[in-house]
mmCIF file of C-alpha atoms in Angstrom:
data_model
loop_
_atom_site.group_PDB
_atom_site.id
_atom_site.type_symbol
_atom_site.label_atom_id
_atom_site.label_comp_id
_atom_site.label_asym_id
_atom_site.label_seq_id
_atom_site.Cartn_x
_atom_site.Cartn_y
_atom_site.Cartn_z
ATOM 1 C CA MET A 1 111.660 89.914 86.269
ATOM 2 C CA LEU A 2 114.428 92.375 87.150
ATOM 3 C CA ASP A 3 115.786 92.269 83.590
ATOM 4 C CA LYS A 4 112.367 93.225 82.183
ATOM 5 C CA LEU A 5 111.975 96.091 84.634
ATOM 6 C CA LEU A 6 115.413 97.486 83.795
ATOM 7 C CA LYS A 7 114.689 97.262 80.061
ATOM 8 C CA GLU A 8 111.391 99.059 80.580
ATOM 9 C CA MET A 9 113.182 101.773 82.555
ATOM 10 C CA VAL A 10 115.846 102.234 79.856
ATOM 11 C CA VAL A 11 113.205 102.421 77.118
ATOM 12 C CA SER A 12 111.379 105.145 79.064
ATOM 13 C CA ILE A 13 114.600 107.206 79.216
ATOM 14 C CA LEU A 14 116.508 106.334 76.025
ATOM 15 C CA GLY A 15 113.909 104.806 73.715
ATOM 16 C CA LYS A 16 113.303 101.288 72.428
ATOM 17 C CA GLU A 17 116.330 101.359 70.112
ATOM 18 C CA ASN A 18 118.720 101.540 73.099
ATOM 19 C CA GLU A 19 117.211 98.873 75.372
ATOM 20 C CA MET A 20 120.230 96.563 74.910
ATOM 21 C CA ILE A 21 122.264 98.755 77.248
ATOM 22 C CA ALA A 22 120.046 97.513 80.103
ATOM 23 C CA GLU A 23 121.456 93.972 79.761
ATOM 24 C CA LEU A 24 125.032 95.249 79.657
ATOM 25 C CA LEU A 25 124.748 97.518 82.723
ATOM 26 C CA ASN A 26 122.940 94.907 84.836
ATOM 27 C CA SER A 27 126.239 93.483 86.058
ATOM 28 C CA LYS A 28 127.858 93.012 89.457
ATOM 29 C CA LYS A 29 131.105 94.316 87.998
ATOM 30 C CA TYR A 30 131.656 97.694 86.369
ATOM 31 C CA VAL A 31 131.623 97.547 82.550
ATOM 32 C CA ASN A 32 134.180 99.564 80.585
ATOM 33 C CA GLU A 33 132.570 102.237 78.388
ATOM 34 C CA PHE A 34 134.621 101.191 75.341
ATOM 35 C CA LYS A 35 133.327 97.630 75.670
ATOM 36 C CA LEU A 36 129.805 99.027 75.963
ATOM 37 C CA ALA A 37 130.295 101.018 72.760
ATOM 38 C CA GLU A 38 131.647 97.954 70.959
ATOM 39 C CA LYS A 39 128.724 95.740 71.979
ATOM 40 C CA LEU A 40 126.166 98.451 71.208
ATOM 41 C CA GLY A 41 127.751 99.076 67.807
ATOM 42 C CA ILE A 42 127.955 102.844 68.309
ATOM 43 C CA THR A 43 130.710 105.400 68.896
ATOM 44 C CA ILE A 44 132.191 106.091 72.327
ATOM 45 C CA ASN A 45 130.674 109.603 72.324
ATOM 46 C CA GLN A 46 127.211 108.217 71.547
ATOM 47 C CA THR A 47 127.657 105.663 74.328
ATOM 48 C CA ARG A 48 128.690 108.349 76.817
ATOM 49 C CA ASN A 49 125.674 110.471 75.879
ATOM 50 C CA LEU A 50 123.395 107.523 76.691
ATOM 51 C CA LEU A 51 125.180 106.904 79.992
ATOM 52 C CA TYR A 52 124.983 110.576 80.956
ATOM 53 C CA LYS A 53 121.219 110.598 80.317
ATOM 54 C CA ILE A 54 120.764 107.648 82.657
ATOM 55 C CA SER A 55 123.202 109.190 85.132
ATOM 56 C CA ASN A 56 121.091 112.365 85.291
ATOM 57 C CA TYR A 57 118.499 110.288 87.173
ATOM 58 C CA GLY A 58 121.143 108.836 89.535
ATOM 59 C CA LEU A 59 120.569 105.299 88.241
ATOM 60 C CA VAL A 60 124.172 104.342 87.459
ATOM 61 C CA SER A 61 127.511 104.653 89.187
ATOM 62 C CA SER A 62 130.971 104.750 87.647
ATOM 63 C CA VAL A 63 134.632 104.312 88.481
ATOM 64 C CA ARG A 64 137.510 105.780 86.519
ATOM 65 C CA LYS A 65 140.887 104.305 85.710
ATOM 66 C CA LYS A 66 143.901 105.951 84.143
ATOM 67 C CA ASP A 67 145.359 104.346 81.034
ATOM 68 C CA LYS A 68 149.075 104.063 81.844
ATOM 69 C CA LYS A 69 150.118 104.072 78.179
ATOM 70 C CA LYS A 70 147.862 106.796 76.781
ATOM 71 C CA GLY A 71 147.536 108.866 79.947
ATOM 72 C CA TRP A 72 143.784 109.463 79.753
ATOM 73 C CA TYR A 73 140.995 108.263 82.006
ATOM 74 C CA THR A 74 138.388 105.685 81.033
ATOM 75 C CA TYR A 75 135.182 105.023 82.944
ATOM 76 C CA SER A 76 133.369 101.830 83.791
ATOM 77 C CA TRP A 77 129.676 101.736 84.666
ATOM 78 C CA HIS A 78 126.889 99.634 86.135
ATOM 79 C CA PHE A 79 123.342 100.050 87.400
ATOM 80 C CA GLU A 80 122.513 101.023 90.973
ATOM 81 C CA ILE A 81 119.749 98.435 91.116
ATOM 82 C CA LEU A 82 117.908 99.694 94.205
ATOM 83 C CA LYS A 83 117.820 103.248 92.837
ATOM 84 C CA CYS A 84 116.520 101.916 89.511
ATOM 85 C CA LEU A 85 113.711 100.071 91.272
ATOM 86 C CA GLU A 86 112.818 103.091 93.413
ATOM 87 C CA PHE A 87 112.748 105.188 90.215
ATOM 88 C CA MET A 88 110.338 102.702 88.603
ATOM 89 C CA LYS A 89 108.184 102.619 91.720
ATOM 90 C CA LYS A 90 107.916 106.415 91.780
ATOM 91 C CA ASN A 91 106.876 106.503 88.109
ATOM 92 C CA TYR A 92 104.231 103.818 88.555
ATOM 93 C CA LEU A 93 102.830 105.454 91.678
ATOM 94 C CA LYS A 94 102.428 108.630 89.617
ATOM 95 C CA LYS A 95 100.684 106.653 86.848
ATOM 96 C CA LYS A 96 98.410 105.053 89.436
ATOM 97 C CA GLU A 97 97.432 108.418 90.882
ATOM 98 C CA GLN A 98 96.713 109.861 87.418
ATOM 99 C CA THR A 99 94.660 106.826 86.397
ATOM 100 C CA GLU A 100 92.635 106.871 89.634
ATOM 101 C CA THR A 101 91.907 110.592 89.162
ATOM 102 C CA HIS A 102 90.812 110.066 85.556
ATOM 103 C CA LEU A 103 88.673 107.072 86.516
ATOM 104 C CA LEU A 104 86.934 109.010 89.303
ATOM 105 C CA ARG A 105 86.125 111.886 86.934
ATOM 106 C CA ARG A 106 84.628 109.508 84.384
ATOM 107 C CA LYS A 107 82.483 107.838 87.033
ATOM 108 C CA GLU A 108 81.230 111.005 88.729
ATOM 109 C CA LYS A 109 80.871 113.508 85.878
ATOM 110 C CA GLN A 110 79.151 113.691 82.504
ATOM 111 C CA PHE A 111 80.917 114.557 79.284
ATOM 112 C CA TYR A 112 79.454 115.668 75.965
ATOM 113 C CA VAL A 113 80.729 115.007 72.462
ATOM 114 C CA CYS A 114 80.234 116.352 68.955
ATOM 115 C CA LYS A 115 80.088 113.249 66.763
ATOM 116 C CA SER A 116 80.884 115.202 63.602
ATOM 117 C CA CYS A 117 84.022 116.936 64.962
ATOM 118 C CA ASN A 118 84.900 114.226 67.498
ATOM 119 C CA LEU A 119 85.407 116.903 70.166
ATOM 120 C CA GLU A 120 84.671 116.303 73.836
ATOM 121 C CA TYR A 121 83.499 118.840 76.421
ATOM 122 C CA SER A 122 82.857 118.783 80.146
ATOM 123 C CA GLU A 123 79.330 119.425 81.355
ATOM 124 C CA ASP A 124 80.228 123.001 82.347
ATOM 125 C CA GLU A 125 81.738 123.685 78.914
ATOM 126 C CA ALA A 126 78.716 122.202 77.149
ATOM 127 C CA LEU A 127 76.373 124.357 79.253
ATOM 128 C CA LEU A 128 78.232 127.529 78.273
ATOM 129 C CA MET A 129 77.903 126.503 74.617
ATOM 130 C CA ASP A 130 74.158 125.772 74.988
ATOM 131 C CA PHE A 131 75.019 122.146 74.178
ATOM 132 C CA THR A 132 75.843 123.155 70.609
ATOM 133 C CA CYS A 133 79.239 122.556 68.964
ATOM 134 C CA ASP A 134 81.134 125.797 68.351
ATOM 135 C CA GLU A 135 82.829 124.268 65.317
ATOM 136 C CA CYS A 136 79.898 122.905 63.298
ATOM 137 C CA GLY A 137 76.726 123.931 65.114
ATOM 138 C CA GLU A 138 75.479 120.385 65.769
ATOM 139 C CA LEU A 139 73.884 119.398 69.069
ATOM 140 C CA LEU A 140 76.200 117.741 71.560
ATOM 141 C CA THR A 141 75.338 114.261 72.842
ATOM 142 C CA ILE A 142 76.207 112.623 76.169
ATOM 143 C CA ARG A 143 79.301 110.421 75.897
ATOM 144 C CA ASP A 144 78.899 106.845 77.081
ATOM 145 C CA ASN A 145 81.861 106.293 79.417
ATOM 146 C CA THR A 146 81.210 102.581 80.006
ATOM 147 C CA ASN A 147 83.988 101.239 77.771
ATOM 148 C CA LEU A 148 86.453 103.917 78.854
ATOM 149 C CA ILE A 149 85.777 103.154 82.529
ATOM 150 C CA LYS A 150 86.397 99.442 81.897
ATOM 151 C CA ALA A 151 89.661 100.253 80.113
ATOM 152 C CA LEU A 152 90.806 102.513 82.945
ATOM 153 C CA GLU A 153 89.963 99.891 85.573
ATOM 154 C CA LYS A 154 91.884 97.278 83.582
ATOM 155 C CA ASN A 155 94.870 99.607 83.283
ATOM 156 C CA LEU A 156 94.740 100.375 87.007
ATOM 157 C CA LYS A 157 94.926 96.662 87.875
ATOM 158 C CA LYS A 158 97.887 96.304 85.502
ATOM 159 C CA ILE A 159 99.677 99.176 87.244
ATOM 160 C CA GLU A 160 98.988 97.666 90.674
ATOM 161 C CA ARG A 161 100.422 94.298 89.550
ATOM 162 C CA LYS A 162 103.519 96.059 88.258
ATOM 163 C CA LEU A 163 103.950 97.855 91.585
ATOM 164 C CA GLN A 164 103.757 94.500 93.389
ATOM 165 C CA GLU A 165 106.482 93.128 91.105
ATOM 166 C CA ILE A 166 108.672 96.150 91.783
ATOM 167 C CA GLU A 167 108.148 95.861 95.558
ATOM 168 C CA THR A 168 109.185 92.197 95.402
ATOM 169 C CA GLU A 169 112.394 93.108 93.574
ATOM 170 C CA ILE A 170 113.070 95.945 96.035
ATOM 171 C CA THR A 171 112.803 93.477 98.943
ATOM 172 C CA ILE A 172 115.184 91.074 97.195
ATOM 173 C CA GLU A 173 117.708 93.824 96.457
ATOM 174 C CA LYS A 174 117.580 95.210 100.014
ATOM 175 C CA THR A 175 118.221 91.707 101.359
ATOM 176 C CA LYS A 176 121.265 91.363 99.079
ATOM 177 C CA ILE A 177 122.614 94.736 100.217
ATOM 178 C CA GLU A 178 122.100 93.852 103.885
ATOM 179 C CA LYS A 179 123.871 90.501 103.464
ATOM 180 C CA LYS A 180 126.784 92.201 101.720
ATOM 181 C CA LYS A 181 126.941 94.805 104.481
ATOM 182 C CA LEU A 182 126.935 92.136 107.204
ATOM 183 C CA ALA A 183 129.646 90.195 105.393
ATOM 184 C CA GLY A 184 131.755 93.361 105.267
ATOM 185 C CA LEU A 185 131.209 93.998 108.972
ATOM 186 C CA ARG A 186 132.184 90.422 109.834
ATOM 187 C CA LYS A 187 135.340 90.748 107.751
ATOM 188 C CA GLU A 188 136.183 94.077 109.409
ATOM 189 C CA LYS A 189 135.549 92.557 112.852
ATOM 190 C CA LYS A 190 137.945 89.688 112.145
ATOM 191 C CA GLU A 191 140.619 92.097 110.937
ATOM 192 C CA LEU A 192 140.219 94.271 114.052
ATOM 193 C CA GLU A 193 140.318 91.217 116.331
ATOM 194 C CA LYS A 194 143.542 90.110 114.644
ATOM 195 C CA MET A 195 145.136 93.531 115.177
ATOM 196 C CA ALA A 196 143.891 94.028 118.746
ATOM 197 C CA THR A 197 146.131 93.394 121.759
ATOM 198 C CA HIS A 198 143.086 93.084 124.050
ATOM 199 C CA ILE A 199 139.450 92.091 123.487
ATOM 200 C CA VAL A 200 137.092 92.859 126.358
ATOM 201 C CA VAL A 201 133.418 91.929 126.736
ATOM 202 C CA GLY A 202 131.353 93.925 129.209
ATOM 203 C CA LYS A 203 128.416 96.248 129.865
ATOM 204 C CA VAL A 204 128.310 100.038 129.802
ATOM 205 C CA GLN A 205 127.641 101.311 133.312
ATOM 206 C CA ALA A 206 127.691 105.054 132.653
ATOM 207 C CA ILE A 207 128.627 107.649 130.040
ATOM 208 C CA TYR A 208 130.312 110.974 130.809
ATOM 209 C CA SER A 209 130.508 113.791 128.261
ATOM 210 C CA ARG A 210 131.949 117.279 127.724
ATOM 211 C CA ALA A 211 131.102 119.634 124.837
ATOM 212 C CA ALA A 212 133.707 121.923 123.277
ATOM 213 C CA ARG A 213 133.941 124.127 120.183
ATOM 214 C CA GLU A 214 137.063 123.541 118.090
ATOM 215 C CA GLY A 215 137.224 125.768 115.017
ATOM 216 C CA ASP A 216 134.167 125.165 112.829
ATOM 217 C CA TYR A 217 133.313 121.915 114.584
ATOM 218 C CA GLU A 218 131.448 121.182 117.791
ATOM 219 C CA TYR A 219 132.873 118.192 119.646
ATOM 220 C CA VAL A 220 131.226 116.175 122.379
ATOM 221 C CA HIS A 221 134.017 114.221 124.052
ATOM 222 C CA LYS A 222 132.699 111.141 125.814
ATOM 223 C CA VAL A 223 133.948 108.465 128.200
ATOM 224 C CA ALA A 224 132.078 105.186 128.670
ATOM 225 C CA GLU A 225 132.517 103.307 131.945
ATOM 226 C CA VAL A 226 132.460 99.581 131.132
ATOM 227 C CA LYS A 227 132.210 96.738 133.653
ATOM 228 C CA ILE A 228 134.327 93.848 132.409
ATOM 229 C CA GLU A 229 132.561 90.488 132.184
ATOM 230 C CA LYS A 230 135.088 88.553 130.119
ATOM 231 C CA LEU A 231 138.574 89.034 128.680
ATOM 232 C CA GLU A 232 138.725 87.244 125.320
ATOM 233 C CA LYS A 233 142.242 88.296 124.324
ATOM 234 C CA GLY A 234 145.251 89.639 126.199
ATOM 235 C CA LYS A 235 145.989 90.011 129.880
ATOM 236 C CA GLY A 236 145.487 92.841 132.289
ATOM 237 C CA PRO A 237 142.388 94.805 133.256
ATOM 238 C CA ALA A 238 139.671 93.587 135.598
ATOM 239 C CA GLY A 239 136.655 95.340 137.077
ATOM 240 C CA LEU A 240 136.174 98.599 135.158
ATOM 241 C CA ILE A 241 137.682 100.121 132.030
ATOM 242 C CA TYR A 242 137.067 103.511 130.430
ATOM 243 C CA VAL A 243 136.564 103.998 126.692
ATOM 244 C CA ARG A 244 137.041 107.404 125.053
ATOM 245 C CA TYR A 245 135.161 108.457 121.888
ATOM 246 C CA PHE A 246 133.450 111.545 120.470
ATOM 247 C CA ASP A 247 130.712 113.198 118.410
ATOM 248 C CA ARG A 248 131.786 115.760 115.811
ATOM 249 C CA ASN A 249 129.277 118.147 114.207
ATOM 250 C CA TRP A 250 130.005 120.740 111.519
ATOM 251 C CA LYS A 251 128.993 124.261 112.589
ATOM 252 C CA GLY A 252 130.764 126.242 109.888
ATOM 253 C CA LYS A 253 129.302 127.837 106.780
ATOM 254 C CA GLY A 254 128.768 125.938 103.531
ATOM 255 C CA LEU A 255 129.053 122.218 102.860
ATOM 256 C CA VAL A 256 130.649 119.823 105.326
ATOM 257 C CA PRO A 257 134.305 119.233 104.359
ATOM 258 C CA PRO A 258 135.367 115.642 103.604
ATOM 259 C CA GLY A 259 136.933 113.786 106.480
ATOM 260 C CA GLY A 260 136.151 111.833 109.599
ATOM 261 C CA GLY A 261 132.874 112.247 111.428
ATOM 262 C CA SER A 262 131.560 110.980 114.738
ATOM 263 C CA TYR A 263 132.606 107.673 116.234
ATOM 264 C CA SER A 264 130.082 105.012 115.207
ATOM 265 C CA PRO A 265 128.456 102.885 116.539
ATOM 266 C CA GLN A 266 128.477 104.502 119.967
ATOM 267 C CA PRO A 267 128.163 102.770 123.347
ATOM 268 C CA ARG A 268 124.847 103.055 125.193
ATOM 269 C CA PRO A 269 124.102 102.643 128.887
ATOM 270 C CA GLY A 270 123.343 98.982 129.600
ATOM 271 C CA GLY A 271 124.656 97.953 126.174
ATOM 272 C CA ALA A 272 127.381 95.422 125.537
#
């Protein structure tokens, strides 16, 4: 299902003739742009133009690597699947809204048509024209909307089914991302535990804080008072320990400079 959705998305952006790129970019690993060009059977510049068009919607990400021999940079690409699905969802929600609006108009209002010229007019337009076609002078007749209403209702159901499919894929992708995130946190935790001289388990009794302006940043320096319940690694403290950390908020003009932010996650009163 995901493959079909990605192909549909690519066709909507690049056209049917370029749908093959959807299969190539739907990869866990980044795909080199020269390999993409080779498999697509087009030049590297044509391939980059296609990638840039998709990139304009924020649907792909890339990494660059310097060729040690030639000295230039080459890029590798792949889809940001969740962003692709959210993009599709947004488009189909727009289609749904447009279809519902059109369907409501056809159900609630009358339209008139000139059978000779095949021109359609709203009731207000027909009234201003005395129900006579401006082009040929023939009398306008009421259009039967029955078949059009059926077609719109059928199309609306199709759109709703597609939205359900997209929501299912979004749930799957979010689950994958969460699992990957948790795996990363577990790995980081093991690495920190290996490096640590002491590992303490306890509960936060109180938090003390002091705000201070330092240059273009506002700092809130904090100290958490922790009651020790168990010492899992190392020897030493018993009773209470004090943990220092901080919040850092940019107060200067312009964009926030790159660099460290606030300590995260932060202790909370009563938390472990």
